[in-house]
Amino acid sequence: MATAVHGPGIITELEPFTPGHRACSGCAEALAVRLAAKAIGNNAIIVNATGCMEVVASPFPYTSWRIPWIHTLFENAAAVASGVEAGLKSMEKKGKTPERNIKVVALAGDGGTSDIGLQALSGALERGHDFVYICLDNEAYMNTGIQRSSATPYGASTTTSPAGKESLGQITWKKNMPAIAVAHDIPYVATACPSYHRDLMKKVAKAVATPGPAYVHILSACPTGWRCPTDDAIKIGRLAVKTGTFPLYEVENGQYKLNLNLTKLEPVGNYLKMQGRFRHLTEDTIKEIQERVTQEYNKLVALASKSGEKASPE
Amino acid sequence: MRKVVKKQVLLQGNEACVEGALMAGCRFYAGYPITPATEIMEIMAEKMPETGGVFIQMEDEIASLGAVIGASLAGMKSMTATSGPGFSLMQEHIGFAGMAEVPCVIVDVMRAGPSTGLPTQLSQGDVMQARWGTHGDHPIIVLAPSSVYEFFELTVQAFNLSERYRTPVILLVDEVVAHMREGVILPAKNSLEIEERPHPTVPPEWYIPYADPGTGVPPMPAFGDGYRYHVTGLYHDVRGYPTVRTDEVEPLIHRLFTKISKDFDRLQWFDAFETEDARVTVIAYGCVARAAHRAVRQAREKGLKVGLIKLKILWPFMRRTISGILANSQKVLVPELNVGQISREVKRVNESRCEVVTLNKVDGTPIKPAEILQKLGEIYS
């Protein structure tokens, strides 16, 4: 039986990521980290790349992390996580530290993952370290003030892809990071969104339990950068999923599985029109985006149909 | 006749840098966002398309300077801007640009390091990195503005020097100068002298890419101009092909140095303030020179014979200028926002002629005029 992707139920009171951090109001990424931390549990070491979550979780002189946490550089979360994992393994093997099955989890934003950190990530996935890499994707460099990244969607206006007379904003399509992770033939890849909290926690827990490298790509709305009301982050996340812009799926040992059974996609315009970063888009561009979203979604459906697993209903 | 009123504009340092780059003819920018240099990139994202140039956001700083070097070889005046962590990533490319003699301009808006350090706070900690960051012996030109207008002016000069000597030029700016806003009057277009890289005048079949024409700076065609051209970071002979011959390796590195060192006389850029009869001279650069200027004025009001030398060019170090100061002063004071980087150089040049006193601050805040004034009072005798 397929489990519901969201719904009532008791969530653990465990809070490895505590409140009091300094994320902007309405930040869905902080929620994503909180939920992920609940699923990761206390027996873990977090390796955090430079980015929003590093900055807001460690304002002088506090930290939001109740578990060991390393802030490294911008480009190397996966590389440092590799070292922590290999180092722990070696220490355990030599009997210098007891075997406690400590989990190593790397956190990085979309820039730290798909731009500057891609080389380190690819290396770590290829070497097969037993760790989890979580990409917290808010679709631009929000920490330095909303500059485009390669995860910024087509048409979005940012400070380095400004929309105007000569440009419609970002002119390239969002880099497909989960597909890049899948191409490394790793045991577990998943996409998640804090608007579907049960699904997110389930996937992170599964990633943690998976031996070998696992990659979880979490889309989280950023009201500051997406130019939307601060109380709309959850709603926008839902729409990203329901319009097929950001489908929820898992890839276990190469087998694709869609987690939500969307019989009919909502029009992508519903998602775009809620956000100021897309306000300049013409109907023609929206149509173009719709075509791309439908096409990409159908590709996923085709991949998932091969595995034959049923998705849960909304 | 109608009187032409020059328009004063309120500019941020980083904005002035972009204005300078545009005036110098920069039409290619590749970069990666980083505080406190991001404004340069954001403004370039708008200005480059407007002026027929190219703006590319790259995936990291390594790629940024790589693209800048490529564009420069293709014939464009190119630049990038970054801060400490990104500057560290760029080092290998800086060495390449020096070795392959590719003109390019790199702005480093310094923030307190090492590592991520204090991303939004102030430092002058990259002075030695700008000099020696990339491996191997190499010449480098490093400029340090201390006001918004100077940031504009030195950006233009950075391009000029870079084109003239076919060398990477670094603009070392502190966060205060980059983010402060001042009223400036920008000179009219075409009123500044803009230099272009020497271009070969011989037909392509006669062209020898790295032969010294006497100036030390070989003419440089753009890719696609019809000249066959082999570019490498390996030691190369005059035709650009890799070599390990001792009679080719050493002349190359010497030429790279002497093409700049032969012009040391032209590269003494400083402002002197009340130095004629000064018993104690302050040597400062960047925002610290501003505080020092005020401190020197206040000290003069008190009757102390003190002066200030404001360095606009840090590397190559202005040995001639500083030697003169050291010969005529009893003491020099070097206030800096690091643990002592230019002061080491001053001491080296000093050769024990006079007493070199340092005033260092590394807590992310500026050195105040009062602190310099107090120090001047302490050491004045």
Coordinates of C-alpha atoms in Angstrom, one line a residue, chain A residues 17-278:
Chain A
F17 CA 17.7 21.9 14.2
T18 CA 16.3 24.3 16.7
P19 CA 14.0 27.4 16.3
G20 CA 15.5 30.8 16.8
H21 CA 17.5 30.8 13.6
R22 CA 17.6 34.0 11.5
A23 CA 15.9 32.9 8.3
C24 CA 13.7 35.5 6.6
S25 CA 10.0 35.3 7.5
G26 CA 8.2 32.7 5.5
C27 CA 11.4 30.8 4.6
A28 CA 10.5 27.3 3.4
E29 CA 14.1 26.2 3.4
A30 CA 14.4 26.5 7.1
L31 CA 11.3 24.3 7.4
A32 CA 12.8 21.8 5.0
V33 CA 16.0 21.7 7.1
R34 CA 14.0 21.3 10.3
L35 CA 12.0 18.4 8.8
A36 CA 15.1 16.8 7.3
A37 CA 16.9 17.1 10.7
K38 CA 14.0 15.3 12.4
A39 CA 14.4 12.5 9.9
I40 CA 18.2 12.4 10.2
G41 CA 18.0 12.2 14.0
N42 CA 20.7 12.8 16.6
N43 CA 23.3 10.3 15.5
A44 CA 24.6 12.4 12.6
I45 CA 27.2 14.9 11.6
I46 CA 26.1 17.8 9.3
V47 CA 28.5 19.2 6.7
N48 CA 27.1 22.5 5.6
A49 CA 28.3 24.5 2.6
T50 CA 28.3 28.3 2.6
G51 CA 24.8 29.5 1.9
C52 CA 21.6 30.7 3.5
M53 CA 21.3 27.8 5.9
E54 CA 24.8 28.2 7.1
V55 CA 24.3 31.9 7.7
V56 CA 20.9 31.8 9.4
A57 CA 21.7 28.7 11.5
S58 CA 24.8 30.2 13.1
P59 CA 24.4 33.8 13.9
F60 CA 27.1 34.9 16.4
P61 CA 27.2 33.7 19.1
Y62 CA 24.5 31.0 18.7
T63 CA 23.9 27.9 16.7
S64 CA 20.7 26.2 15.7
W65 CA 22.3 22.8 15.5
R66 CA 22.1 20.3 18.4
I67 CA 24.3 17.9 16.5
P68 CA 27.9 18.2 15.3
W69 CA 28.0 20.7 12.4
I70 CA 30.8 21.8 10.1
H71 CA 30.6 24.8 8.0
T72 CA 33.2 24.4 5.3
L73 CA 33.6 26.4 2.1
F74 CA 31.1 27.1 -0.7
E75 CA 32.4 24.4 -3.1
N76 CA 33.3 21.5 -1.0
A77 CA 30.5 20.1 1.2
A78 CA 30.6 16.8 -0.6
A79 CA 34.4 16.6 -0.4
V80 CA 34.5 17.3 3.3
A81 CA 31.6 14.9 3.9
S82 CA 33.7 12.3 2.0
G83 CA 36.6 12.9 4.4
V84 CA 34.4 12.8 7.5
E85 CA 32.8 9.5 6.3
A86 CA 36.1 7.9 5.3
G87 CA 37.8 9.1 8.5
L88 CA 35.1 7.8 10.8
K89 CA 35.1 4.5 9.0
S90 CA 38.9 4.2 9.4
M91 CA 38.8 5.2 13.1
E92 CA 36.1 2.5 13.7
K93 CA 38.0 -0.1 11.8
K94 CA 41.1 0.5 13.9
G95 CA 39.0 0.4 17.0
K96 CA 39.9 3.9 18.0
T97 CA 36.3 4.9 18.2
P98 CA 33.3 2.6 18.9
E99 CA 31.1 1.6 15.9
R100 CA 28.0 3.8 16.2
N101 CA 26.8 4.0 12.7
I102 CA 27.1 7.7 12.6
K103 CA 25.4 9.3 9.6
V104 CA 27.2 11.9 7.5
V105 CA 24.9 14.4 5.8
A106 CA 26.0 17.2 3.5
L107 CA 23.8 20.2 3.1
A108 CA 24.2 22.8 0.3
G109 CA 22.1 25.2 -1.6
D110 CA 21.4 25.1 -5.4
G111 CA 24.4 27.2 -6.1
G112 CA 26.7 25.1 -3.8
T113 CA 25.4 22.0 -5.5
S114 CA 24.7 22.6 -9.2
D115 CA 27.3 25.4 -9.8
I116 CA 30.5 25.7 -7.7
G117 CA 30.0 22.4 -5.8
L118 CA 29.2 20.1 -8.7
Q119 CA 32.7 18.8 -9.2
A120 CA 33.0 17.9 -5.5
L121 CA 29.6 16.3 -5.5
S122 CA 30.3 14.2 -8.6
G123 CA 33.5 13.0 -7.1
A124 CA 31.9 11.9 -3.9
L125 CA 29.0 10.2 -5.6
E126 CA 31.4 8.4 -7.9
R127 CA 33.7 7.2 -5.1
G128 CA 30.6 5.8 -3.4
H129 CA 30.9 7.3 0.1
D130 CA 28.2 6.3 2.6
F131 CA 26.6 9.7 3.0
V132 CA 23.5 11.7 2.2
Y133 CA 23.7 14.9 0.1
I134 CA 20.8 17.2 0.5
C135 CA 20.4 20.0 -2.0
L136 CA 18.3 22.8 -0.6
D137 CA 17.1 24.4 -3.8
N138 CA 15.6 27.9 -3.7
E139 CA 16.5 28.5 -7.2
A140 CA 19.1 31.4 -6.9
Y141 CA 21.9 32.7 -4.7
M142 CA 19.6 34.2 -2.1
N143 CA 22.3 34.6 0.5
T144 CA 24.2 37.2 -1.5
G145 CA 21.1 38.9 -2.8
I146 CA 19.2 36.9 -5.5
Q147 CA 21.7 36.2 -8.2
R148 CA 20.8 33.5 -10.8
S149 CA 22.2 30.0 -10.5
S150 CA 22.0 27.2 -12.9
A151 CA 19.0 26.0 -10.9
T152 CA 17.1 29.2 -11.6
P153 CA 14.1 28.4 -13.8
Y154 CA 13.6 29.8 -17.2
G155 CA 12.1 33.3 -17.2
A156 CA 12.8 34.2 -13.6
S157 CA 14.1 37.7 -13.0
T158 CA 17.1 37.9 -10.6
T159 CA 19.7 40.6 -10.1
T160 CA 22.1 39.0 -12.5
S161 CA 19.4 37.9 -15.0
P162 CA 17.3 41.0 -14.8
A163 CA 14.1 41.1 -16.8
G164 CA 13.8 44.1 -19.1
K165 CA 13.4 45.2 -22.6
E166 CA 16.3 43.1 -23.8
S167 CA 15.8 40.0 -21.7
L168 CA 13.0 37.9 -20.1
G169 CA 15.2 37.1 -17.2
Q170 CA 16.9 33.7 -16.9
I171 CA 17.3 32.5 -20.5
T172 CA 18.3 28.9 -19.7
W173 CA 16.2 26.0 -18.4
K174 CA 16.8 24.8 -14.9
K175 CA 19.7 22.3 -14.6
N176 CA 18.3 18.8 -13.9
M177 CA 20.4 18.0 -10.8
P178 CA 18.5 14.8 -9.8
A179 CA 19.1 13.4 -13.3
I180 CA 22.9 14.2 -12.9
A181 CA 22.8 12.4 -9.5
V182 CA 21.0 9.4 -11.2
A183 CA 23.6 9.3 -13.9
H184 CA 26.2 8.4 -11.2
D185 CA 24.3 5.1 -10.7
I186 CA 23.9 5.7 -7.0
P187 CA 21.4 3.7 -4.9
Y188 CA 19.0 6.5 -4.0
V189 CA 17.9 9.8 -5.5
A190 CA 14.7 11.6 -4.5
T191 CA 13.0 15.0 -4.9
A192 CA 11.1 16.5 -2.1
C193 CA 9.3 19.7 -1.0
P194 CA 8.5 20.9 2.5
S195 CA 4.9 21.5 1.4
Y196 CA 4.7 17.7 1.5
H197 CA 6.3 17.2 4.9
R198 CA 5.7 13.5 5.4
D199 CA 7.0 12.7 2.0
L200 CA 10.1 14.8 2.7
M201 CA 10.9 13.1 6.0
K202 CA 10.2 9.7 4.6
K203 CA 12.7 10.3 1.8
V204 CA 15.4 11.8 4.0
A205 CA 15.1 8.8 6.4
K206 CA 15.3 6.4 3.5
A207 CA 18.4 8.2 2.2
V208 CA 20.0 8.0 5.6
A209 CA 19.2 4.3 5.8
T210 CA 20.6 3.6 2.3
P211 CA 24.1 2.3 2.3
G212 CA 26.3 4.2 -0.1
P213 CA 25.6 7.7 -1.5
A214 CA 22.1 9.1 -1.6
Y215 CA 21.0 12.4 -3.1
V216 CA 17.8 14.3 -2.0
H217 CA 16.8 17.4 -3.9
I218 CA 14.5 19.7 -1.9
L219 CA 12.7 22.6 -3.6
S220 CA 11.8 25.3 -1.1
A221 CA 10.1 28.6 -1.8
C222 CA 12.0 31.7 -0.9
P223 CA 9.5 34.6 -0.4
T224 CA 12.4 37.1 -0.5
G225 CA 13.8 36.0 -3.8
W226 CA 10.7 34.7 -5.4
R227 CA 8.9 37.9 -4.6
C228 CA 5.8 36.3 -3.0
P229 CA 3.9 36.9 0.2
T230 CA 5.6 35.4 3.2
D231 CA 2.6 33.2 4.1
D232 CA 2.5 31.6 0.6
A233 CA 5.6 29.5 0.7
I234 CA 3.7 26.2 1.4
K235 CA 1.1 27.0 -1.1
I236 CA 3.6 27.8 -3.8
G237 CA 5.5 24.5 -3.0
R238 CA 2.3 22.6 -3.5
L239 CA 1.7 24.3 -6.8
A240 CA 5.2 23.6 -8.0
V241 CA 4.4 19.9 -7.4
K242 CA 0.8 20.0 -8.7
T243 CA 1.7 21.8 -11.9
G244 CA 4.4 19.3 -12.6
T245 CA 7.1 22.0 -12.4
F246 CA 8.8 20.1 -9.6
P247 CA 7.5 16.5 -9.6
L248 CA 8.0 14.4 -6.5
Y249 CA 9.8 11.2 -7.4
E250 CA 12.3 8.7 -6.2
V251 CA 14.9 6.7 -8.1
E252 CA 15.9 3.5 -6.3
N253 CA 18.7 1.6 -8.0
G254 CA 17.8 3.2 -11.3
Q255 CA 14.0 2.5 -10.9
Y256 CA 11.9 5.7 -11.1
K257 CA 8.8 6.0 -9.0
L258 CA 6.5 9.0 -9.0
N259 CA 5.2 9.7 -5.5
L260 CA 2.1 11.6 -6.4
N261 CA -0.5 10.4 -8.8
L262 CA -1.4 13.6 -10.7
T263 CA -4.0 12.6 -13.2
K264 CA -4.1 16.1 -14.6
L265 CA -1.5 18.8 -14.2
E266 CA -2.6 22.2 -13.0
P267 CA -1.8 25.0 -15.5
V268 CA 1.8 26.2 -14.8
G269 CA 0.5 29.8 -15.0
N270 CA -1.2 29.3 -11.6
Y271 CA 2.3 28.7 -10.1
L272 CA 4.1 31.4 -12.0
K273 CA 1.5 34.1 -11.4
M274 CA 1.9 33.9 -7.6
Q275 CA 5.5 35.0 -7.8
G276 CA 6.9 38.5 -8.6
R277 CA 10.0 37.0 -10.2
F278 CA 7.8 35.9 -13.1

